[in-house]
Coordinates of C-alpha atoms and ligand atoms in Angstrom, one line a residue:
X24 CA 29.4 -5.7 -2.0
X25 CA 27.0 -2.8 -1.6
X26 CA 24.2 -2.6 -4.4
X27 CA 23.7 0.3 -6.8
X28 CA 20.3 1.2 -5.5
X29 CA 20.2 4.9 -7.3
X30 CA 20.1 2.5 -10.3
X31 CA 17.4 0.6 -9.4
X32 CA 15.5 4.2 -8.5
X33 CA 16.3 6.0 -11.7
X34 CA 15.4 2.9 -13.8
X35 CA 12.0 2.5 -11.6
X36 CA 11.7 6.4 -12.7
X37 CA 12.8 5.9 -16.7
X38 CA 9.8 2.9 -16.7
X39 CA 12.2 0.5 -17.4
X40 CA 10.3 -3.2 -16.6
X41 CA 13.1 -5.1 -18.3
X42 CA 15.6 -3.5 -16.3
X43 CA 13.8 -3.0 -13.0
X44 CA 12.9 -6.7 -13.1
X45 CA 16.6 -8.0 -13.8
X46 CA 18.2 -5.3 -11.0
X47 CA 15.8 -6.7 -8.5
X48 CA 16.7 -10.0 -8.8
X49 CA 19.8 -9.6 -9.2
X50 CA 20.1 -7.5 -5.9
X51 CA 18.3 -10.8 -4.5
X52 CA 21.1 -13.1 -5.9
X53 CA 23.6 -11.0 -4.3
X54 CA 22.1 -10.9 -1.2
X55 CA 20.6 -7.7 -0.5
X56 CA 17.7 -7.5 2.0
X57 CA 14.3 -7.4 0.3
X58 CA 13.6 -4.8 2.9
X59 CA 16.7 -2.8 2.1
X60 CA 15.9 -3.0 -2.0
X61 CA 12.4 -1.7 -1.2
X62 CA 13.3 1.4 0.6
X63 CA 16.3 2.1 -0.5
X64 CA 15.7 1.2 -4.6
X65 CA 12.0 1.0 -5.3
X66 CA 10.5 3.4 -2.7
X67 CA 13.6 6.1 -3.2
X68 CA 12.2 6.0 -7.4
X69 CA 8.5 6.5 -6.8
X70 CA 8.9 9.1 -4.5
X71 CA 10.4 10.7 -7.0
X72 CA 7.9 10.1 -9.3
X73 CA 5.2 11.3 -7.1
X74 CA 7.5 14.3 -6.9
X75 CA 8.2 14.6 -10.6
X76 CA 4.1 14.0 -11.6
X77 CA 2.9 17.1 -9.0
X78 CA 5.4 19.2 -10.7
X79 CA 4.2 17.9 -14.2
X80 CA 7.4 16.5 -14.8
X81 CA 6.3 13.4 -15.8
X82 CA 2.6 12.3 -17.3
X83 CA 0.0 9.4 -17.0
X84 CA 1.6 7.2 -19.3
X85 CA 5.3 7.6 -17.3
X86 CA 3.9 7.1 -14.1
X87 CA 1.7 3.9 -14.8
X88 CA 5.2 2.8 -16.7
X89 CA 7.2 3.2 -13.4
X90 CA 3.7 1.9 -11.2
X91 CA 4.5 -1.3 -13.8
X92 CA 7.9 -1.5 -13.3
X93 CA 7.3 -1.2 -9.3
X94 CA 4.5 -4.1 -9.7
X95 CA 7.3 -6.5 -11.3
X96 CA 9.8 -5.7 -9.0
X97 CA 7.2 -7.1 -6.1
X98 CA 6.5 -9.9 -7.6
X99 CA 9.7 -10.7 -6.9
X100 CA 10.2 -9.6 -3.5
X101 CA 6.2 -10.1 -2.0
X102 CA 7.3 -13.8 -1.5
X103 CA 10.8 -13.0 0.2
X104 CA 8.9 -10.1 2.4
X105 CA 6.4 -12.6 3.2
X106 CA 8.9 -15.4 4.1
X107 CA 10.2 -13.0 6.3
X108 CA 7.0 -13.4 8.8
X109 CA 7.3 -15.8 11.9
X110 CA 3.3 -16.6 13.4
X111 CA -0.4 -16.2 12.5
X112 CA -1.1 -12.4 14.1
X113 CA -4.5 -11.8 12.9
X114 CA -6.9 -11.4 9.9
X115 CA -6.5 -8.3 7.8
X116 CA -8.9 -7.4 5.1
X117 CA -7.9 -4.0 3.0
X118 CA -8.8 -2.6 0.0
X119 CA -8.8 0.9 -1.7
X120 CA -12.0 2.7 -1.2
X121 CA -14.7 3.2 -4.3
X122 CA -13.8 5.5 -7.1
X123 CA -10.1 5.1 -5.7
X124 CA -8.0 3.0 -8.3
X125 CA -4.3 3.9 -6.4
X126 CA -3.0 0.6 -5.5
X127 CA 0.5 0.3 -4.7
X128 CA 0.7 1.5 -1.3
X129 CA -1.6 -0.6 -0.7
X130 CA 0.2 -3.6 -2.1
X131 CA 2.8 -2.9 0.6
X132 CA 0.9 -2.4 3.3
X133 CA -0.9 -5.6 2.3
X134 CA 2.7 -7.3 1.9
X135 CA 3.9 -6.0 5.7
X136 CA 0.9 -7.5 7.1
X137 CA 1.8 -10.8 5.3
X138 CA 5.6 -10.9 6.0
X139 CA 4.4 -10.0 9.8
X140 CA 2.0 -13.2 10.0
X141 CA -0.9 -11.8 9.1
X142 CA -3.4 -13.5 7.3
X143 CA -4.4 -11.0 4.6
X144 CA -7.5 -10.6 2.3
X145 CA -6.7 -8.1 -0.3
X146 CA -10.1 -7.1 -1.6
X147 CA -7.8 -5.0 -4.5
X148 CA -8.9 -1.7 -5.5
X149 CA -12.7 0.6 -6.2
X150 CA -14.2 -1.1 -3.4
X151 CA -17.5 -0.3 -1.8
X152 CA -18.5 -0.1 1.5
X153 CA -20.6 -3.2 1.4
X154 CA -18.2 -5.1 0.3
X155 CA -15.8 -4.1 2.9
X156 CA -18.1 -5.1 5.6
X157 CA -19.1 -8.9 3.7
X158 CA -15.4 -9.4 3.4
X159 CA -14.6 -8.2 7.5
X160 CA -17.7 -11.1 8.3
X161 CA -17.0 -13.5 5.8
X162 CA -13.1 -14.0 7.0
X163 CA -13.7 -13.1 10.6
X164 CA -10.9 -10.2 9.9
X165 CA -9.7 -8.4 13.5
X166 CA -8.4 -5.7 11.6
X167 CA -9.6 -3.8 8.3
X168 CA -7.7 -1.5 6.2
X169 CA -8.9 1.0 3.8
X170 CA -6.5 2.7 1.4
X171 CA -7.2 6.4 0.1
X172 CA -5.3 8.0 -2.6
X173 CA -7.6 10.9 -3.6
X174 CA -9.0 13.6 -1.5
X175 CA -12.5 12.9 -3.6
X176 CA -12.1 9.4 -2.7
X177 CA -11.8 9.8 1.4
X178 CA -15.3 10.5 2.1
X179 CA -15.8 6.7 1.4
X180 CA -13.8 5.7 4.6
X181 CA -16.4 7.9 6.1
X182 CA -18.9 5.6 4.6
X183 CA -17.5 2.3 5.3
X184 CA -16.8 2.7 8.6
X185 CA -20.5 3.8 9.2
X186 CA -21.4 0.6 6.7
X187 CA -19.2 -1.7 9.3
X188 CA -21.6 0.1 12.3
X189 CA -24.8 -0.1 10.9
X190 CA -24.0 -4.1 9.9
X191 CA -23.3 -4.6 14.3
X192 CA -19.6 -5.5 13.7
X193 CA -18.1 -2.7 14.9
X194 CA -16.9 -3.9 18.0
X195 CA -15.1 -7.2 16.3
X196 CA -12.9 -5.4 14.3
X197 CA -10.3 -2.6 14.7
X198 CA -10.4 0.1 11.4
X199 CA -7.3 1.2 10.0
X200 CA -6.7 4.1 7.9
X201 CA -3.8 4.9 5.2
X202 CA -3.1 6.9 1.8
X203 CA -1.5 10.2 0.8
X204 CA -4.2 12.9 1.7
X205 CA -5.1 11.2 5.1
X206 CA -4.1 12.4 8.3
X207 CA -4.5 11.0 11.7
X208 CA -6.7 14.0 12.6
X209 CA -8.9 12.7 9.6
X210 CA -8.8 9.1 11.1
X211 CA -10.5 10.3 14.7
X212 CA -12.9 12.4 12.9
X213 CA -14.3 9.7 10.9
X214 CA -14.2 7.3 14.0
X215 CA -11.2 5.1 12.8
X216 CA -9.2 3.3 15.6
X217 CA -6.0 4.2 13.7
X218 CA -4.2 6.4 11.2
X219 CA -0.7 5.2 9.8
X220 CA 1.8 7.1 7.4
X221 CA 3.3 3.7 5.9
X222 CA 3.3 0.2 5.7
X223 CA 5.8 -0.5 8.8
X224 CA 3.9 1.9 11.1
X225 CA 0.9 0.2 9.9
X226 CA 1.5 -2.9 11.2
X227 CA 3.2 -1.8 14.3
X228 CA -0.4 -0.1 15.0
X229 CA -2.2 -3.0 14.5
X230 CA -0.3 -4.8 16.5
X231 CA -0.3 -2.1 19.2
X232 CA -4.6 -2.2 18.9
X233 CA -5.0 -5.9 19.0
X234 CA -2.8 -6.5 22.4
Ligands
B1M9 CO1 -2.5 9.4 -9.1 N1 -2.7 10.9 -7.9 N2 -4.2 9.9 -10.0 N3 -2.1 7.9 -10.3 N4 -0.8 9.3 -8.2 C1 -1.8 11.0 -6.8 C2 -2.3 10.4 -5.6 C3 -1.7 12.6 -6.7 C4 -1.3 13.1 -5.2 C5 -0.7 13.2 -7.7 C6 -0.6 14.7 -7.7 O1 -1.4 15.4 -8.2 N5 0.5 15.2 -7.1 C7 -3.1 13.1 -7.1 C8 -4.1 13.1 -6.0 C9 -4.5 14.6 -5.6 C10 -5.4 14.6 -4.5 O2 -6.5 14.1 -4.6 N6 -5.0 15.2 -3.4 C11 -3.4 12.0 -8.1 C12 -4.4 12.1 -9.1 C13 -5.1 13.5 -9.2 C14 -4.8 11.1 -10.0 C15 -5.9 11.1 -11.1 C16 -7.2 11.8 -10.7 C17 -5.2 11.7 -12.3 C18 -6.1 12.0 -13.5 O3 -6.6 11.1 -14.0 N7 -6.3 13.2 -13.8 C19 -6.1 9.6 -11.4 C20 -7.2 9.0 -10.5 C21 -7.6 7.6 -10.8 C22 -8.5 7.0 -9.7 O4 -8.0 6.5 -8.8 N8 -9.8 7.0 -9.9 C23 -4.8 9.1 -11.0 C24 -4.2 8.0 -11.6 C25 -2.9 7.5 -11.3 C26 -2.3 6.3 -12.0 C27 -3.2 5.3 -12.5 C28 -1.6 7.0 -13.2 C29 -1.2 5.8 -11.0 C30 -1.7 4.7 -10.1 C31 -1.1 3.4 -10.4 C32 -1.4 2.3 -9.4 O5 -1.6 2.6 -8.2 N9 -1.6 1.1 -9.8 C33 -1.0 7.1 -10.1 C34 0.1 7.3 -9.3 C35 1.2 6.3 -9.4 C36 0.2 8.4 -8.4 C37 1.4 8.9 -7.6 C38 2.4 9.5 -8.5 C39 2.1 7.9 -6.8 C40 1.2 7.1 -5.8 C41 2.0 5.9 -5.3 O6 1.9 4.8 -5.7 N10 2.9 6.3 -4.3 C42 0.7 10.0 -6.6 C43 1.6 11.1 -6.2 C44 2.1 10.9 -4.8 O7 1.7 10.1 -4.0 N11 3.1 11.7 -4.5 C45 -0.6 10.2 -7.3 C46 3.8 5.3 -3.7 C47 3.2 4.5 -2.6 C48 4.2 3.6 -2.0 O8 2.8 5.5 -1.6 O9 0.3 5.2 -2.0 O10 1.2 6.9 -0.4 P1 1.3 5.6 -1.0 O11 1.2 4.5 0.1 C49 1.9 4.5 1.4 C50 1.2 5.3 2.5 O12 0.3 6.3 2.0 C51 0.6 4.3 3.3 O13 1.5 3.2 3.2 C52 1.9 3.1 1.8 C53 3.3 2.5 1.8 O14 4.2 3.1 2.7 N12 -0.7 3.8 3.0 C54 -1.5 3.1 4.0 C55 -1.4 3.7 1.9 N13 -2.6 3.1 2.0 C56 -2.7 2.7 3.3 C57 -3.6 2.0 4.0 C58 -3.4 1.7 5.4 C59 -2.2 2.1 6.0 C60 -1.3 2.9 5.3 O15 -4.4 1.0 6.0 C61 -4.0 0.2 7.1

């Protein structure tokens, strides 16, 4: 039985939690693949969201209503995603960078890790570079992820990565770089070891730096 996924997309767009949460689980129960609802259901609706806001389409209040919707919709498939992971790989720490409070992209990158082994320190959102580099020490992280949704915001990947040299642990850890407005010409130029469009090439690259 194939799943209505446009459903799932166009209710993730109308805001509907209710709904969103009760389609996803039922798309569970009938035994679609979390990956599959993901894509094809919640990642089809926000792209049209993203499409719908630049356009002003759709306002603050609609988006953070679908972001919401999104959110419950993960809580029920971040444990299936993570299920799906086989052996320890590494540490990940990630956040969104300061004055950055864009978080769901970095949910999912932060759920691939997990469901790929990783061991995953999500540091959440508005973080500073300081705290970027306590977290890197503190857990011993091989690989550090920062999340940029706002072309304001990307200077502070700039700033943490020089935070992360001036603390001497440069060399321990590999830095990963991620969000809308970022580009893997912007990720050389600000001396990152990586640049990735989206959550599966994300971890494929850190699993490509750390062999
Ligand atoms: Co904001 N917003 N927003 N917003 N918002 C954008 C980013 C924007 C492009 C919309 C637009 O104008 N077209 C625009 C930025 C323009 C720019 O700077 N170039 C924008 C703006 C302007 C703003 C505000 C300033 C609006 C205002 O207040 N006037 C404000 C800023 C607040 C702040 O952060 N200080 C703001 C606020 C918000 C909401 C709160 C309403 C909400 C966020 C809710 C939340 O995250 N909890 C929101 C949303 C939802 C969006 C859009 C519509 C969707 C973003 C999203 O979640 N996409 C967005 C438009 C768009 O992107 N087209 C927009 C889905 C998500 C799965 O994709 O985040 O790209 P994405 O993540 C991908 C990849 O980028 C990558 O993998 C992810 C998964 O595949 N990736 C990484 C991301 N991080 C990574 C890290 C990695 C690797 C890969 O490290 C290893």
């Amino acid at each position: 039985m194939e799943f209505d996924y446009g459903n799932l997309a166009d209710n993730l767009v109308a805001g509907n939690i209710d709904v969103v949460r009760d389609l996803t689980q039922k798309a569970v129960a009938s035994g679609m693949t979390p990956r599959d609802i993901l894509e094809k259901g919640l990642l089809a609706g926000m792209d049209i969201v993203g499409k719908r806001f630049k356009a002003f389409e759709m306002f603050i209040p609609e988006v953070l209503r679908s972001a919401k919707s999104m959110h419950a919709a993960m809580e029920i498939l971040r444990p299936l995603l993570i299920a799906s992971g086989v052996k320890t790989a590494g540490t990940l720490v990630i956040g969104t960078v300061q004055g950055d409070l864009h978080d769901i992209g970095k949910n999912l990158v932060s759920m691939m890790f997990e469901g790929a082994g990783f061991s995953v320190v999500d540091l959440g959102v508005d973080i500073k570079p300081q705290a970027f580099v306590d977290a890197v020490s503190e857990h011993q992280a091989n690989v550090l992820g920062l999340s940029a949704m706002l072309t304001t915001t990307m200077p502070k990947m700039l700033e943490t990565v020089g935070a992360i040299q001036s603390a001497g642990i440069r060399n321990q850890v590999k830095i990963m770089v991620g969000g809308a407005p970022v580009t893997s010409d912007f990720a050389e130029s600000i001396g990152a070891d990586a640049y990735a469009a989206n959550a599966t090439s994300a971890v494929e690259k850190a699993k490509e730096l750390l062999k």
